[in-house]
mmCIF file with all atom_site columns, C-alpha atoms in Angstrom:
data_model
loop_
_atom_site.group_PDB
_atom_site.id
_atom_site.type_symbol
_atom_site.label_atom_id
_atom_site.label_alt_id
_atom_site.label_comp_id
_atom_site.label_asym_id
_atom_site.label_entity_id
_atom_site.label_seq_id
_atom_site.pdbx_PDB_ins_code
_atom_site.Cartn_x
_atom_site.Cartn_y
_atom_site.Cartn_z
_atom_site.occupancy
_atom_site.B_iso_or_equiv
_atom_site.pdbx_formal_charge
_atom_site.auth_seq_id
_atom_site.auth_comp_id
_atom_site.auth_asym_id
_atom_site.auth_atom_id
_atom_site.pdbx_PDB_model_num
ATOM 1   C CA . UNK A 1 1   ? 3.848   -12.851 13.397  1.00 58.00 ? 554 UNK A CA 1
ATOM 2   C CA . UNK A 1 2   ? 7.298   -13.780 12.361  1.00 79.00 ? 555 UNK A CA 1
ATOM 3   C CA . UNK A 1 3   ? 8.106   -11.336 9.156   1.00 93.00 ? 556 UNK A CA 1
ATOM 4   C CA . UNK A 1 4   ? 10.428  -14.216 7.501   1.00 95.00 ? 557 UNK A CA 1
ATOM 5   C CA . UNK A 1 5   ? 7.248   -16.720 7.718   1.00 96.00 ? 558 UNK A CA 1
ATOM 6   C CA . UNK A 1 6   ? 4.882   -13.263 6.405   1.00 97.00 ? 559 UNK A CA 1
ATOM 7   C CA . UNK A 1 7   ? 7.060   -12.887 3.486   1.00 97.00 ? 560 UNK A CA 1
ATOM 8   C CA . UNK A 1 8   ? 7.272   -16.626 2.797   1.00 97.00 ? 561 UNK A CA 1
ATOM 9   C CA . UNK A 1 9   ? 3.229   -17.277 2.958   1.00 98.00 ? 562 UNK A CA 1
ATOM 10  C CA . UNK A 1 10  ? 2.934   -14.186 0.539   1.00 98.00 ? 563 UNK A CA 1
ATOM 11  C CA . UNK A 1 11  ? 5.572   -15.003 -1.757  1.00 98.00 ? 564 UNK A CA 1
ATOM 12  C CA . UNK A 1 12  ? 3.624   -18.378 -1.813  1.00 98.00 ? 565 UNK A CA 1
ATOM 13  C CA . UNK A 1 13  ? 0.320   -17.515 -2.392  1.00 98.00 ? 566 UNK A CA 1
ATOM 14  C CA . UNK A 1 14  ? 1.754   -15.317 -5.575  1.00 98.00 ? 567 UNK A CA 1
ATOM 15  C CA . UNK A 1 15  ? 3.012   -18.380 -6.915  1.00 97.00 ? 568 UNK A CA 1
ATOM 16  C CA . UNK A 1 16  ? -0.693  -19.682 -6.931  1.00 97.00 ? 569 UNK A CA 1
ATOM 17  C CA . UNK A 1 17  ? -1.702  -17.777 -9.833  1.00 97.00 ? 570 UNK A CA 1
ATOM 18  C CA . UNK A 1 18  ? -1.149  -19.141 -13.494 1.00 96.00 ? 571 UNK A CA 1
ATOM 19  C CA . UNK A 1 19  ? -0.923  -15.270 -15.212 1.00 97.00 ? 572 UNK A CA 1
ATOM 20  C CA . UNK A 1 20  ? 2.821   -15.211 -13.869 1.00 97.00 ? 573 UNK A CA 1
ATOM 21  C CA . UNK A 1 21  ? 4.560   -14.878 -16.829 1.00 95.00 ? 574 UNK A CA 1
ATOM 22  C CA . UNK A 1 22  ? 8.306   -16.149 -15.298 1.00 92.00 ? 575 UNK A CA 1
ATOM 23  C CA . UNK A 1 23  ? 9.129   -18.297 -12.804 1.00 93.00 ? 576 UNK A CA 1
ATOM 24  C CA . UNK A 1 24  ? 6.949   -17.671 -9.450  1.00 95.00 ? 577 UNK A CA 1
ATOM 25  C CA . UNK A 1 25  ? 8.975   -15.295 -7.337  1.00 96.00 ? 578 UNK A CA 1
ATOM 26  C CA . UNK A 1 26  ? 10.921  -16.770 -4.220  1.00 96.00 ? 579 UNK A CA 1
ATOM 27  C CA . UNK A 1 27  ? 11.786  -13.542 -2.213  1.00 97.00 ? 580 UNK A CA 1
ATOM 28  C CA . UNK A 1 28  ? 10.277  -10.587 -1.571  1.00 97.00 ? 581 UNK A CA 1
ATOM 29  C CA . UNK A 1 29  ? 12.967  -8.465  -3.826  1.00 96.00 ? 582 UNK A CA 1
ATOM 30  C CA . UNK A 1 30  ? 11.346  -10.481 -6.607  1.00 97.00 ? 583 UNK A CA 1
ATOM 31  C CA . UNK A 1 31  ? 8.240   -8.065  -6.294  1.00 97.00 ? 584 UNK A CA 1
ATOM 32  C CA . UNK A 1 32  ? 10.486  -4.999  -6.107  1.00 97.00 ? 585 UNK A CA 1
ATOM 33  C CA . UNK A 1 33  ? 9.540   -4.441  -10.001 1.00 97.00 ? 586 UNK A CA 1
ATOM 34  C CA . UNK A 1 34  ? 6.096   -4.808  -10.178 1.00 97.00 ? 587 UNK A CA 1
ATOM 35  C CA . UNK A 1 35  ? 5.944   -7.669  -12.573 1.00 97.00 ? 588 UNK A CA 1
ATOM 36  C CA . UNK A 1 36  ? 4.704   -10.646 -10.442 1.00 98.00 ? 589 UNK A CA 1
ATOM 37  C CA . UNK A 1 37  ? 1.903   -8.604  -8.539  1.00 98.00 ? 590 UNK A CA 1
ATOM 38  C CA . UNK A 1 38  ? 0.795   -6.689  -11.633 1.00 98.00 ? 591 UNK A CA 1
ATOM 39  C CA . UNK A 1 39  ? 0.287   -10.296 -13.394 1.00 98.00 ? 592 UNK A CA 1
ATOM 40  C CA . UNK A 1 40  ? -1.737  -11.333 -10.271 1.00 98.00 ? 593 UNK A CA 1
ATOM 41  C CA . UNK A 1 41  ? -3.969  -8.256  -10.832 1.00 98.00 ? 594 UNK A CA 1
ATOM 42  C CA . UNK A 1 42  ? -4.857  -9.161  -14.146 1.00 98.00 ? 595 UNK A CA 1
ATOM 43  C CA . UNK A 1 43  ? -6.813  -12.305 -13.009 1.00 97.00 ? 596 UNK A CA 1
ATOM 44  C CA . UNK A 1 44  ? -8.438  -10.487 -9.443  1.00 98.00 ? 597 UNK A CA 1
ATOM 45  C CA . UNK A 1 45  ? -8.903  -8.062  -11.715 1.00 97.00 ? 598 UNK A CA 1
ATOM 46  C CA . UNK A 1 46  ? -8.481  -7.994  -15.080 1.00 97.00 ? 599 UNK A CA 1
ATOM 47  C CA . UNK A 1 47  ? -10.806 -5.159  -17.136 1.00 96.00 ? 600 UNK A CA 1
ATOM 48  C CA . UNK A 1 48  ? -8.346  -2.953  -14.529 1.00 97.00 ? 601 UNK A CA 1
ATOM 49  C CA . UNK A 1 49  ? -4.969  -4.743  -15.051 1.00 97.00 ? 602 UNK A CA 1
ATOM 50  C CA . UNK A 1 50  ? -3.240  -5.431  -18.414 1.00 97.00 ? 603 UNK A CA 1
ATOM 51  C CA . UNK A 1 51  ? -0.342  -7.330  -18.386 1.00 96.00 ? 604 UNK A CA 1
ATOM 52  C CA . UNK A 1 52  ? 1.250   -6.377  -21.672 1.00 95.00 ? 605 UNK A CA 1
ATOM 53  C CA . UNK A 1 53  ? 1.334   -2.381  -20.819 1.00 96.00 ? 606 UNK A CA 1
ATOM 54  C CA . UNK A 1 54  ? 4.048   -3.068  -18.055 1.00 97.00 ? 607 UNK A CA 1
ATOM 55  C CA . UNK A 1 55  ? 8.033   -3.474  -19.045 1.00 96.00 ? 608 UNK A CA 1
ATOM 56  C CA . UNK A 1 56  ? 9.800   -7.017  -17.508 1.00 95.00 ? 609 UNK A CA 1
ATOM 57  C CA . UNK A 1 57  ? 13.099  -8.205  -17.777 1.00 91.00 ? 610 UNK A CA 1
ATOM 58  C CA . UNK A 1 58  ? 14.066  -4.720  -16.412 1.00 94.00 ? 611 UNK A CA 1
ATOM 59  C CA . UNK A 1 59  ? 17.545  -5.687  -14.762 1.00 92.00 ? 612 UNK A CA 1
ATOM 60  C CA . UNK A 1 60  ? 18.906  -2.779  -12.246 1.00 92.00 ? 613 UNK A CA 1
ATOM 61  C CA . UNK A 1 61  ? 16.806  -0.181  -14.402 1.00 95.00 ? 614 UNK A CA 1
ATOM 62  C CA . UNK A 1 62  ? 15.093  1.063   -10.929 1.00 96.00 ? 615 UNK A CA 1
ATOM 63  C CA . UNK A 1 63  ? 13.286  3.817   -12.954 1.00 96.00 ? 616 UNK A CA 1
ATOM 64  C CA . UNK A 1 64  ? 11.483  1.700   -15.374 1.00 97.00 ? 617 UNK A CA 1
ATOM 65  C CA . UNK A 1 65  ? 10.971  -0.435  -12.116 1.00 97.00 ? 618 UNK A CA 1
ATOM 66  C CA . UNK A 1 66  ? 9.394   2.613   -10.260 1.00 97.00 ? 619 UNK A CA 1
ATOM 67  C CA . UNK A 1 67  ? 7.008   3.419   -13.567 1.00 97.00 ? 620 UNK A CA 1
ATOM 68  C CA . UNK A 1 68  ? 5.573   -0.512  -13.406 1.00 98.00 ? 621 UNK A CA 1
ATOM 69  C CA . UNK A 1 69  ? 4.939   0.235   -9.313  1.00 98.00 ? 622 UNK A CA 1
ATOM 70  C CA . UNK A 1 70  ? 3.417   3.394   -10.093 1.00 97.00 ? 623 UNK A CA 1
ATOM 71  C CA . UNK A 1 71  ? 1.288   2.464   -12.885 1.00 98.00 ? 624 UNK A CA 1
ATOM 72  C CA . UNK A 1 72  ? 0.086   -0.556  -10.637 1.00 98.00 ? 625 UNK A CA 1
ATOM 73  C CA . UNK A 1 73  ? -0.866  1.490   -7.565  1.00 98.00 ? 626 UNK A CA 1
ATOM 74  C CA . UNK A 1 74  ? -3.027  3.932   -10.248 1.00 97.00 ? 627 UNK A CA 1
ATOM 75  C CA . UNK A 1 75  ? -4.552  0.891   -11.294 1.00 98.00 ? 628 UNK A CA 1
ATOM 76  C CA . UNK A 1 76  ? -5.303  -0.541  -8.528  1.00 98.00 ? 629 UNK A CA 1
ATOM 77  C CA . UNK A 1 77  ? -6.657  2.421   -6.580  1.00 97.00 ? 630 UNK A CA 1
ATOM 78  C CA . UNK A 1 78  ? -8.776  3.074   -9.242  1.00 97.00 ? 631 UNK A CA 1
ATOM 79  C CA . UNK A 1 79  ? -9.970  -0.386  -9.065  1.00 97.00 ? 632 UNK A CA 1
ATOM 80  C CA . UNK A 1 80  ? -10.331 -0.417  -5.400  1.00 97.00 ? 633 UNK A CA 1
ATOM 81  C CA . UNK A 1 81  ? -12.991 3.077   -5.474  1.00 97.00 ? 634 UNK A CA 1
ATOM 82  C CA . UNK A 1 82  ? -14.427 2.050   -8.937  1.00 96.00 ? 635 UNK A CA 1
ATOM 83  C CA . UNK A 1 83  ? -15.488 -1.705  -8.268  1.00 96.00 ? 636 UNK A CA 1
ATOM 84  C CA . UNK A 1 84  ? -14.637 -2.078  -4.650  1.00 96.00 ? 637 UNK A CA 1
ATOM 85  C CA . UNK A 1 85  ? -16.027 1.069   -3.579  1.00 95.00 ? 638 UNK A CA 1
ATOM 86  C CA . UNK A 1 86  ? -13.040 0.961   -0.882  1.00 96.00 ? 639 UNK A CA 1
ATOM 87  C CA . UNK A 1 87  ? -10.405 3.593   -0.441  1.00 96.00 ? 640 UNK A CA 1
ATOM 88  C CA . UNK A 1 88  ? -6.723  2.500   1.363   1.00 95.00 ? 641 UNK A CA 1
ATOM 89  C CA . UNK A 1 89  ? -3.321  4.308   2.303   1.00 93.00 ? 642 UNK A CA 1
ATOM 90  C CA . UNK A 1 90  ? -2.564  4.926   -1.360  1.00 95.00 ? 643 UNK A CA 1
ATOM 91  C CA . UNK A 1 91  ? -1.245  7.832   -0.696  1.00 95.00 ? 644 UNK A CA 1
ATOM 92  C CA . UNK A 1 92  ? 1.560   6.706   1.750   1.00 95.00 ? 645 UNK A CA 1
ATOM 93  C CA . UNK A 1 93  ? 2.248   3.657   -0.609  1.00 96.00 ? 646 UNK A CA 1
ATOM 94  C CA . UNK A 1 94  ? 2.730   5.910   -3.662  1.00 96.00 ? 647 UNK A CA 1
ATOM 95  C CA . UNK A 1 95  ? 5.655   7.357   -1.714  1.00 96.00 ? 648 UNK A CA 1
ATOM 96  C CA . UNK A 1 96  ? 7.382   4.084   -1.321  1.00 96.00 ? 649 UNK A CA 1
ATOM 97  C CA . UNK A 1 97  ? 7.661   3.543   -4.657  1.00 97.00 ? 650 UNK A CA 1
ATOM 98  C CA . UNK A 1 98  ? 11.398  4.638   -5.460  1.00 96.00 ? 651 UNK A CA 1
ATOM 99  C CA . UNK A 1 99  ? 12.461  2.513   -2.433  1.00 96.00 ? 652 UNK A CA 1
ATOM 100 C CA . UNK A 1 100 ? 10.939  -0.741  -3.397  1.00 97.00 ? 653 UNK A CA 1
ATOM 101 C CA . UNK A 1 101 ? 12.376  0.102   -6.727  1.00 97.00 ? 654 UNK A CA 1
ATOM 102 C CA . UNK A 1 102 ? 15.666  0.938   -5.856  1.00 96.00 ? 655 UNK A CA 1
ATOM 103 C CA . UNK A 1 103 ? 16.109  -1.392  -2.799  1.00 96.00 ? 656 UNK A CA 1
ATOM 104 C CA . UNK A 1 104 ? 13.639  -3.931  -2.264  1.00 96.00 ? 657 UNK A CA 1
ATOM 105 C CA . UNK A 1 105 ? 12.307  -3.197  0.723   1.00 97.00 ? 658 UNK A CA 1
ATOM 106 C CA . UNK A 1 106 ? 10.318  -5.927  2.392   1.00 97.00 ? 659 UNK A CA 1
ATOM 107 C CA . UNK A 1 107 ? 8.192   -4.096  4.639   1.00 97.00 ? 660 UNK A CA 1
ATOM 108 C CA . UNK A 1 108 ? 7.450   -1.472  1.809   1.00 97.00 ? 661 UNK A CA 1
ATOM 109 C CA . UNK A 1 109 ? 6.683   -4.440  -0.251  1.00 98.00 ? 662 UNK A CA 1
ATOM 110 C CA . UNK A 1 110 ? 4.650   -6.237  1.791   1.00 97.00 ? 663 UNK A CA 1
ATOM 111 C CA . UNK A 1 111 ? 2.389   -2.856  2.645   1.00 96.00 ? 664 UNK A CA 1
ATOM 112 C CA . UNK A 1 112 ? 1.441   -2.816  -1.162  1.00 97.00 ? 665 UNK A CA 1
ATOM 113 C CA . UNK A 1 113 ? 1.208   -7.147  -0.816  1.00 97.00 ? 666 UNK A CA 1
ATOM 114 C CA . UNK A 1 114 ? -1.922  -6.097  2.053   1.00 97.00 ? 667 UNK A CA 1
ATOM 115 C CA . UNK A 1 115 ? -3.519  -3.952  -0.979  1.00 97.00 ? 668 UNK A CA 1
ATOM 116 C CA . UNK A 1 116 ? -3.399  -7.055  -3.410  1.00 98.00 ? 669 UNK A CA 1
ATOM 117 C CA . UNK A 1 117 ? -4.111  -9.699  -1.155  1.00 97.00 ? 670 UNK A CA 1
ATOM 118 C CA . UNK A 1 118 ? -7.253  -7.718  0.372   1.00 97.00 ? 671 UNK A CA 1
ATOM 119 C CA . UNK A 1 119 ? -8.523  -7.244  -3.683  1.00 97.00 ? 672 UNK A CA 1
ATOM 120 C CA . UNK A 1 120 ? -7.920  -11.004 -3.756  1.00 97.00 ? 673 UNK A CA 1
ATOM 121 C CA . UNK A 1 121 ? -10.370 -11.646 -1.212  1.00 96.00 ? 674 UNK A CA 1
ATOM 122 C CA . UNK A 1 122 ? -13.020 -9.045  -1.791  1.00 95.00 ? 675 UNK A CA 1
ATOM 123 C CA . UNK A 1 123 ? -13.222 -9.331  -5.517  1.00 96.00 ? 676 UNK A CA 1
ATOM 124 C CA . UNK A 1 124 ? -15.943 -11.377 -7.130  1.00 94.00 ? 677 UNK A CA 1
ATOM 125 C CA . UNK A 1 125 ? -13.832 -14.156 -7.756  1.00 94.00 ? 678 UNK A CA 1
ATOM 126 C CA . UNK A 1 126 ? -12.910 -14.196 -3.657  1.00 95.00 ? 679 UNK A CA 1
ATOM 127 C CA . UNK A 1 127 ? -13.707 -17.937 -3.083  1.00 96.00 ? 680 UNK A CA 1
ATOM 128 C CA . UNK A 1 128 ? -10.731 -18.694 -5.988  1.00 97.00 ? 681 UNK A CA 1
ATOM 129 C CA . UNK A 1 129 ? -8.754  -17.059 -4.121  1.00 97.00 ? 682 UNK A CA 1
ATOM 130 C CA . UNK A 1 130 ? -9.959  -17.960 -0.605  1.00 96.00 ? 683 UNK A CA 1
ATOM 131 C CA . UNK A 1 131 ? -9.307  -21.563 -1.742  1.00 97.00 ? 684 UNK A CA 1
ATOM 132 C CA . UNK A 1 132 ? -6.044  -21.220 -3.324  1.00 97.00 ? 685 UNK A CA 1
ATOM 133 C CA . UNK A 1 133 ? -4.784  -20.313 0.603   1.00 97.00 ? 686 UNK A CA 1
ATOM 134 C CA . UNK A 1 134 ? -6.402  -22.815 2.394   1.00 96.00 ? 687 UNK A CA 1
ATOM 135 C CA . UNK A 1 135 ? -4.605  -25.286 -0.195  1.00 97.00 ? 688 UNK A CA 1
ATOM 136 C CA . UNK A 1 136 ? -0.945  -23.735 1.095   1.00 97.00 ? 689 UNK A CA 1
ATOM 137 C CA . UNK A 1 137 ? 1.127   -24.909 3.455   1.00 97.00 ? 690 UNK A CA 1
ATOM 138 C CA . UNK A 1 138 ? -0.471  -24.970 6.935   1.00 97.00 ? 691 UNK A CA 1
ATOM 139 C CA . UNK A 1 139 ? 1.838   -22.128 8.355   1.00 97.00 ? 692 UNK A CA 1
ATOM 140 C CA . UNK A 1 140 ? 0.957   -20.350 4.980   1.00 97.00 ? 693 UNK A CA 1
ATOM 141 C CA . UNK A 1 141 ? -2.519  -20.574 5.668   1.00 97.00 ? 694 UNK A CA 1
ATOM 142 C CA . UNK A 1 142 ? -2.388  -19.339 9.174   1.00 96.00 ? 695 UNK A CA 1
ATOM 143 C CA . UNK A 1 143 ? 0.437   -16.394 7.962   1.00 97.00 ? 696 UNK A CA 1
ATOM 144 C CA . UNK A 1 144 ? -2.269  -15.243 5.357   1.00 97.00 ? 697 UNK A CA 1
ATOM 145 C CA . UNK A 1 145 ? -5.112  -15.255 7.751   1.00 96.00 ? 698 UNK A CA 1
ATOM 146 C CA . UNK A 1 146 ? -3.210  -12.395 9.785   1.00 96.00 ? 699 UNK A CA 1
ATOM 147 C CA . UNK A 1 147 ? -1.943  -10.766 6.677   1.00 96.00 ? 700 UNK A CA 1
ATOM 148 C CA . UNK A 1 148 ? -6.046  -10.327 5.237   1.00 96.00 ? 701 UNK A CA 1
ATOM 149 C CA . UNK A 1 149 ? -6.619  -9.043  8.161   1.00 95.00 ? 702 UNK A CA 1
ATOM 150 C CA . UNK A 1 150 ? -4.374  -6.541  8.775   1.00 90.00 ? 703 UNK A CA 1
ATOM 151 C CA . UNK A 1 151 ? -5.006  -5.629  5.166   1.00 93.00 ? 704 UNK A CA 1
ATOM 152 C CA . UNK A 1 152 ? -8.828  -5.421  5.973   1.00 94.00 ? 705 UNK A CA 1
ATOM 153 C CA . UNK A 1 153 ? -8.126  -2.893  8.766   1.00 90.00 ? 706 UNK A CA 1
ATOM 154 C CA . UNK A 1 154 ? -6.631  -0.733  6.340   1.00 87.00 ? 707 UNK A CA 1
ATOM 155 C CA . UNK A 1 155 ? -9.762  0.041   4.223   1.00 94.00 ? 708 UNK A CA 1
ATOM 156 C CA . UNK A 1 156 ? -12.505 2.255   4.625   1.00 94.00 ? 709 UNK A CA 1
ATOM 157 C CA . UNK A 1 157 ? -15.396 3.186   2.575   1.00 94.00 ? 710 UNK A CA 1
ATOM 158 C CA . UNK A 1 158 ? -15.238 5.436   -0.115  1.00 91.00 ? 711 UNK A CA 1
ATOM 159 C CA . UNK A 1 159 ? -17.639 7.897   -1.832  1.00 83.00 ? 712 UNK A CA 1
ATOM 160 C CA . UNK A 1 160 ? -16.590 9.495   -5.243  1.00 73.00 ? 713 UNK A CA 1
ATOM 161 C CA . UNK A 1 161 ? -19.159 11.964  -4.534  1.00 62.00 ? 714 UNK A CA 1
ATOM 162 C CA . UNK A 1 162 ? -16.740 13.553  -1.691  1.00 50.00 ? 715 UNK A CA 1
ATOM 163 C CA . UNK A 1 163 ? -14.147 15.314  -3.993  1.00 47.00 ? 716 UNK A CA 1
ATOM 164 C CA . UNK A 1 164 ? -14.059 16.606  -7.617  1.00 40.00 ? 717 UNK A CA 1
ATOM 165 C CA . UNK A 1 165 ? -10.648 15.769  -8.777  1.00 40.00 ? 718 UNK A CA 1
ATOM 166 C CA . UNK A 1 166 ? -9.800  15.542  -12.092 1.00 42.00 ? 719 UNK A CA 1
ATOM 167 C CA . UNK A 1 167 ? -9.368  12.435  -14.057 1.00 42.00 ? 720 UNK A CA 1
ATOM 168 C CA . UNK A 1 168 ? -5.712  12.623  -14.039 1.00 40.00 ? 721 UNK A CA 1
ATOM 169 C CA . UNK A 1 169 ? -5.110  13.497  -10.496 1.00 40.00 ? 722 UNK A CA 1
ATOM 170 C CA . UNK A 1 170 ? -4.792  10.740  -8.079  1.00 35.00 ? 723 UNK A CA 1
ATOM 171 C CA . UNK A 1 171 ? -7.150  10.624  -4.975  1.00 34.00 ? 724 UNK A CA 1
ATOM 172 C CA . UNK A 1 172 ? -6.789  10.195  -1.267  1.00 30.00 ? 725 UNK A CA 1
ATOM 173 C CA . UNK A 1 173 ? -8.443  8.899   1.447   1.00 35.00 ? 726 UNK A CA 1
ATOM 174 C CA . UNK A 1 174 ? -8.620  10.136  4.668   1.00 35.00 ? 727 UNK A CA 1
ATOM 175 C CA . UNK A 1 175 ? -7.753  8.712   8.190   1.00 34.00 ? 728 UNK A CA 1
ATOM 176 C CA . UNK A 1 176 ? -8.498  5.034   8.411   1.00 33.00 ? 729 UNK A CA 1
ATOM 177 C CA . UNK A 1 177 ? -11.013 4.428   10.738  1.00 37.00 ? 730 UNK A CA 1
ATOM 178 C CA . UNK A 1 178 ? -10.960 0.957   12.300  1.00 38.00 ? 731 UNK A CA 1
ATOM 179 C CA . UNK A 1 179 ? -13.892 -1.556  13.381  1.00 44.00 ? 732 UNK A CA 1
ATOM 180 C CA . UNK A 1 180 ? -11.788 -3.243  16.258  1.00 47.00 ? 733 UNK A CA 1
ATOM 181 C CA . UNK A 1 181 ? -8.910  -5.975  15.987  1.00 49.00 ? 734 UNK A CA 1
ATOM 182 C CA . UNK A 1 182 ? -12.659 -8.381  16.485  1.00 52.00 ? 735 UNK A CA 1
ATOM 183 C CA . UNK A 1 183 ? -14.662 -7.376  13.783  1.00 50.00 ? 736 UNK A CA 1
ATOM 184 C CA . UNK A 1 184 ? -11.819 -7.841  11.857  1.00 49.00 ? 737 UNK A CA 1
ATOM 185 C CA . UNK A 1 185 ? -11.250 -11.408 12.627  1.00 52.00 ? 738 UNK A CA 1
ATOM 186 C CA . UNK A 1 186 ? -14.637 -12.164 12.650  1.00 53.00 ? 739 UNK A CA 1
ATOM 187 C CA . UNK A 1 187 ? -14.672 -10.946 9.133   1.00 52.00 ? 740 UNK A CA 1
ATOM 188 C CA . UNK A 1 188 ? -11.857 -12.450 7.707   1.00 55.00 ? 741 UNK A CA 1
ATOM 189 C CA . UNK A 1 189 ? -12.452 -15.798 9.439   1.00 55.00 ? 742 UNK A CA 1
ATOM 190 C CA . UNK A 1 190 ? -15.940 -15.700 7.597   1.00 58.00 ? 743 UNK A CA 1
ATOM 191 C CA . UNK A 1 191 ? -14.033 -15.997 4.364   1.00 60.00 ? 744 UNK A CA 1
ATOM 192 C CA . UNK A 1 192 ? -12.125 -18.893 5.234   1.00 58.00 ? 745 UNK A CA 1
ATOM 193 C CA . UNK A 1 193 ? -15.609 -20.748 6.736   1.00 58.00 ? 746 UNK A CA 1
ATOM 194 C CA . UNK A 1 194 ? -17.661 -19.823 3.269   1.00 50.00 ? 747 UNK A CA 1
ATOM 195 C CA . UNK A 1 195 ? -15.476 -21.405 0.959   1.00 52.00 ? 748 UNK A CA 1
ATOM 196 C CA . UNK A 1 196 ? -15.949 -24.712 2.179   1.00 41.00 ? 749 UNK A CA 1
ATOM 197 C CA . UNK A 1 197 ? -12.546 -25.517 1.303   1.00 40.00 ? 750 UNK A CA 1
ATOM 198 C CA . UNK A 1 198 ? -11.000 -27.222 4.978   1.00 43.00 ? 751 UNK A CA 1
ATOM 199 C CA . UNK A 1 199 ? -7.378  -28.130 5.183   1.00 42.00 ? 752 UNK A CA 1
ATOM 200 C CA . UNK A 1 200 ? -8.166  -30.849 7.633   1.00 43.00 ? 753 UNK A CA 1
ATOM 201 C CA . UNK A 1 201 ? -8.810  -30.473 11.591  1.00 40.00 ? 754 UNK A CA 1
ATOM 202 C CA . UNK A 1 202 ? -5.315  -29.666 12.634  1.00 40.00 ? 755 UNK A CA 1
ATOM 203 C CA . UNK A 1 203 ? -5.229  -26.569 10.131  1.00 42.00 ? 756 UNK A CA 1
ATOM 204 C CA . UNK A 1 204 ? -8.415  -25.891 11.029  1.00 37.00 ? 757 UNK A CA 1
ATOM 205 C CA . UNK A 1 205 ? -8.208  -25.673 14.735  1.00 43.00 ? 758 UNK A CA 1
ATOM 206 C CA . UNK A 1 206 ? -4.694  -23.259 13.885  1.00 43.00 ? 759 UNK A CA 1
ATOM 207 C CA . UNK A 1 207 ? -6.984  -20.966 11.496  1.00 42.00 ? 760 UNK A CA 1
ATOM 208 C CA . UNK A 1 208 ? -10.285 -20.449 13.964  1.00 44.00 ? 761 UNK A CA 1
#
């Protein structure tokens, strides 16, 4: 997978949803404060995500940048074990924070895009979502097939009865324990065939 045609599909699909505040994002630096993926939370999920407690227009303020990433990966990993009953590499992703803050990073950027995009397509609202891709541009469509499921590789099921952790303390998963590259694909390809939303034979044929 080519990463300039990764980060264009995702930077595409984020311009699907209507909570964007600004003008969609066209790079992945765009995303580097938190703004344009936070607003995309707050339709996936939006009793966890609240779009007026984060700061925008933030310029080079890479601080205030790195408090909108962190507050989103609290969010989100509590919205992940809470609804989704799923646990991820928050940990590791917490620790990229200052860099996609300060710098941008792409393939920091796009590890926390994974997060988001597998919410997008495991939430309740999934076939919204699920549709919204296979309306993209073809190489879009097939760019965000391998990005759900890499993403989907990444989870593993979580029980809050493992650790007591206070409220205020962030919590972990484990080692990520895979199903095989098959069951993945069989899995996310299911998504795609539910919705009942075809692009037409010649996308189809590059999806299956």
């Amino acid at each position: 997978m080519s990463d300039d045609a990764k980060y264009a599909a995702m930077v595409e699909f984020l311009g699907t949803f209507p909570t964007l505040s600004g003008a969609a994002p066209k790079t992945m630096a765009d995303l580097n404060d938190g703004v344009a993926l936070f607003e995309a939370l707050s339709e996936i999920a939006p009793e966890y995500f609240d779009p007026t407690t984060i700061a925008r227009h933030l310029g080079d303020n890479w601080a205030l940048k790195s408090s909108n990433l962190r507050k989103l990966v609290r969010n989100l990993e509590w919205y992940y074990h809470e609804d989704l009953k799923k646990d991820a590499n928050f940990a590791e992703i917490t620790a990229e924070l200052g860099t996609i803050a300060r710098t941008g990073d792409p393939v920091a950027i796009a590890g926390l895009f994974e997060l988001v995009a597998a919410a997008a397509v495991t939430c309740e609202l999934k076939g919204e979502f699920v549709g919204r891709i296979m309306a993209m541009s073809q190489e879009g469509q097939i760019q965000m097939k391998g990005i759900i499921e890499s993403s989907l590789q990444r989870l593993e099921d979580f029980d809050g009865n493992e650790d007591e952790v206070d409220d205020n303390e962030m919590v972990f998963g484990g080692g990520l324990e895979k199903g095989g590259d098959d069951e993945e694909e069989e899995q996310t390809s299911g998504l795609f065939e539910a919705n009942h939303l075809k692009a037409g034979a010649a996308d189809t044929e590059e999806l299956e």
